[in-house]
Amino acid sequence: MLTLLETLKAENHLSELNYQFAKMIAHKQQAYNYNEQQQNLAILLAALLSYHVMQGHTALRLDSNSAQSFFGLEHKKLGRDFQSEILQKIGGISPFEWQDILHEHIAFSHSPMQIAPMLFQHGLLYFYRYWQAEHNIARYLQQAVEFPEEFENTDLDKQILFELFPEKTTEIDWQKIAVATALRQRFCVISGGPGTGKTTTVAKLLVALQARQYRQQKSALNIALVAPTGKAAARLKESISNSFEKMQLTFEIPTYASTIHRLLGVRPNSDTPTYHVKNPLHLDLLVVDEASMIDLSLMEKLMNALKPSTRLIILGDKDQLASVEAGAIMGELGEFVQLGYSSVHCEYLYKVTGYSLSEQSNVLPICDTLCHLQKSHRFSEHSGIGQLAALVNQQKENESWRIFTKSQTDLVCIKYPSTTQFAEKRQWVQHCVNLVVEKAVEHYQVYLKLVQQRVSNPNKISANEIFEAFQKVRFLSALRVSELGSERLNQNIAEALKKARLLNFAFSRDSYAGKPILITQNSPQNNIYSGDIGIILPDEHNQLRVYFDTKVENTHLSLSLSRLPEHEVAYVMTVHKSQGSEFEHTFFIMPLNSAPVITKELIYTAVTRAKQTFTLFSEEKVWKIGVRANVQRQSGLQEQLKNMFS
């Protein structure tokens, strides 16, 4: 089995890490008297589980599909039947028998009380650490949902809600429902697509909770606002500050937002942050934005650091891409939304909002903590972007492609030509690359001309003017590595901008005026975090520095080149790394061929980065395959919650 896995590694079907973990298990089991089938199965499952976790799953589900899909081989055109060879090595046994065969194996546990590298639980195979994290999250949610309010004051809640939502509408105001839900619950998830008013809702929620404290003659709540990245935190702060300005508050509510890592005191090379279960944060209320970006491990750290009495409000879009690392907490919790509310919660909502919602029987208690905002205030019913996002989300591949042919002013599709128009494949590939590069040169010249003026006279053009121009447009790629992946396109675009005399450098990897960068490593000592965007510009002394989109007291944060943490060039970003950002004009670059990572969640996320115009580079077949595919991350969180609440 190990030789077979080594061949798969050599052909890039599994990673070095997947192989090395399997090799370690193979070495450890030699001291025991396992038969050949047990040894081969243990080696296979070690590699397979490692592979699945790298794909974002927190566990491997042991069902009939498990034996039909080893390492994604079924999606690849291969000259060798690896699938059959693997099955032959383990004797063709069904996944339903795997646990029994490895019942006595040293590397596998069958009870959480017995610690081993891997754990079988409820038809799933976990790394023990991932099961523990998932269990801790489920336990936190159970306790948070069942934590009783001191008392329910419906009259006061109704009065506060009336002041915040004075207009009585026949159509259900889901923002009002969300605020009412959060007033009643210590844990609340508010989901919504772009423009549905998540941060506006939270601003009103903060006012409602603080107002209730004052009217009950209690001390003000100690509040913190966080997001997964520096960019998302800055947007949260800006959005809530703008909402408060419109509301003309008579009392103070904090608007400062930080990253989750900074709040927790996550330290390099340490798995234990400053704040944890034995040293919790001294907070009454924590608001977490862009929750879809938060992986299992970070969510566990966050929940471990909260006192039982701390309110937790989670914001996000349940339909967006899940985190890069393993886990899809927001998406999994979001699935409970469709189950509706209990009769008790519906009765409370009717008393305080006047809206009558249909009650559901036998719903889990966690359902009463969720609210999905359904009305977009950014996109009208005639908006092409809004319609496209909805069609993609509903996996309507034909309608979503056809909408580009309609007279939508905010949607543009640049189709890749057929390969038959070219004598050689490389000519076709180069033509498609040129389509993207030409548009990038056309649109990036606006900010680069401002950069050139600053180079001539550093005091003439401010960093703020340059950022405003740069942030209006962004090119997003579906893949990192391919002919149309972000890595290669960044090189091609830089060279094309140099050829157009908009940039000046010897080598594209050099530091030069106008180069945009994306931070990929947290640097808390410099107030710089992964996901932050910077542009290299001359300072007032004509020395190159990196200026960041992050502002401190209305001034762009800057750093000398020598102090820069790990980063990459950012003319083109992957869709994953664009989460938490929005741009007036978003260009989305699909690959020339379909790939397993191209799913409706990825496409939906790309579409919803656009505020005014969305331009697509794609071929019809690849688009439709992507819209049809959806992410189904394997996990046991929902099962654990159902068991705990039953």
PDB file of C-alpha atoms in Angstrom, residues 1-23 40 43-48 70-71 82-83 85-87 89:
ATOM      1  CA  MET A   1       0.000   0.000   0.000  1.00  0.00           C
ATOM      2  CA  LEU A   2       2.793   2.426   0.888  1.00  0.00           C
ATOM      3  CA  THR A   3       4.446   1.875  -2.515  1.00  0.00           C
ATOM      4  CA  LEU A   4       1.136   2.623  -4.219  1.00  0.00           C
ATOM      5  CA  LEU A   5       0.728   5.828  -2.187  1.00  0.00           C
ATOM      6  CA  GLU A   6       4.277   6.832  -3.098  1.00  0.00           C
ATOM      7  CA  THR A   7       3.363   6.526  -6.777  1.00  0.00           C
ATOM      8  CA  LEU A   8       0.257   8.674  -6.205  1.00  0.00           C
ATOM      9  CA  LYS A   9       2.430  11.264  -4.445  1.00  0.00           C
ATOM     10  CA  ALA A  10       4.924  11.271  -7.323  1.00  0.00           C
ATOM     11  CA  GLU A  11       2.039  11.969  -9.718  1.00  0.00           C
ATOM     12  CA  ASN A  12       0.725  14.782  -7.447  1.00  0.00           C
ATOM     13  CA  HIS A  13      -2.502  13.028  -6.491  1.00  0.00           C
ATOM     14  CA  LEU A  14      -1.707  13.400  -2.797  1.00  0.00           C
ATOM     15  CA  SER A  15       0.662  15.656  -0.893  1.00  0.00           C
ATOM     16  CA  GLU A  16       3.951  14.974   0.842  1.00  0.00           C
ATOM     17  CA  LEU A  17       2.198  15.522   4.172  1.00  0.00           C
ATOM     18  CA  ASN A  18      -0.497  12.939   3.344  1.00  0.00           C
ATOM     19  CA  TYR A  19       2.167  10.415   2.406  1.00  0.00           C
ATOM     20  CA  GLN A  20       4.431  11.072   5.399  1.00  0.00           C
ATOM     21  CA  PHE A  21       1.583  10.608   7.879  1.00  0.00           C
ATOM     22  CA  ALA A  22       0.703   7.269   6.265  1.00  0.00           C
ATOM     23  CA  LYS A  23       4.392   6.314   6.325  1.00  0.00           C
ATOM     24  CA  ASN A  40      -2.944  -1.810   4.352  1.00  0.00           C
ATOM     25  CA  ILE A  43      -2.023   3.057   5.927  1.00  0.00           C
ATOM     26  CA  LEU A  44      -4.785   3.932   3.452  1.00  0.00           C
ATOM     27  CA  LEU A  45      -7.031   5.597   6.045  1.00  0.00           C
ATOM     28  CA  ALA A  46      -4.121   7.624   7.433  1.00  0.00           C
ATOM     29  CA  ALA A  47      -3.397   9.066   3.978  1.00  0.00           C
ATOM     30  CA  LEU A  48      -7.087   9.395   3.109  1.00  0.00           C
ATOM     31  CA  PHE A  70      -9.992   7.829  -3.204  1.00  0.00           C
ATOM     32  CA  PHE A  71      -7.986  11.079  -3.348  1.00  0.00           C
ATOM     33  CA  PHE A  82      -5.495   3.194  -9.059  1.00  0.00           C
ATOM     34  CA  GLN A  83      -8.991   2.882  -7.611  1.00  0.00           C
ATOM     35  CA  GLU A  85      -5.598  -1.394  -7.039  1.00  0.00           C
ATOM     36  CA  ILE A  86      -6.368   0.315  -3.722  1.00  0.00           C
ATOM     37  CA  LEU A  87      -9.530  -1.759  -3.225  1.00  0.00           C
ATOM     38  CA  LYS A  89      -4.973  -4.067  -1.375  1.00  0.00           C
TER      39      LYS A  89
END
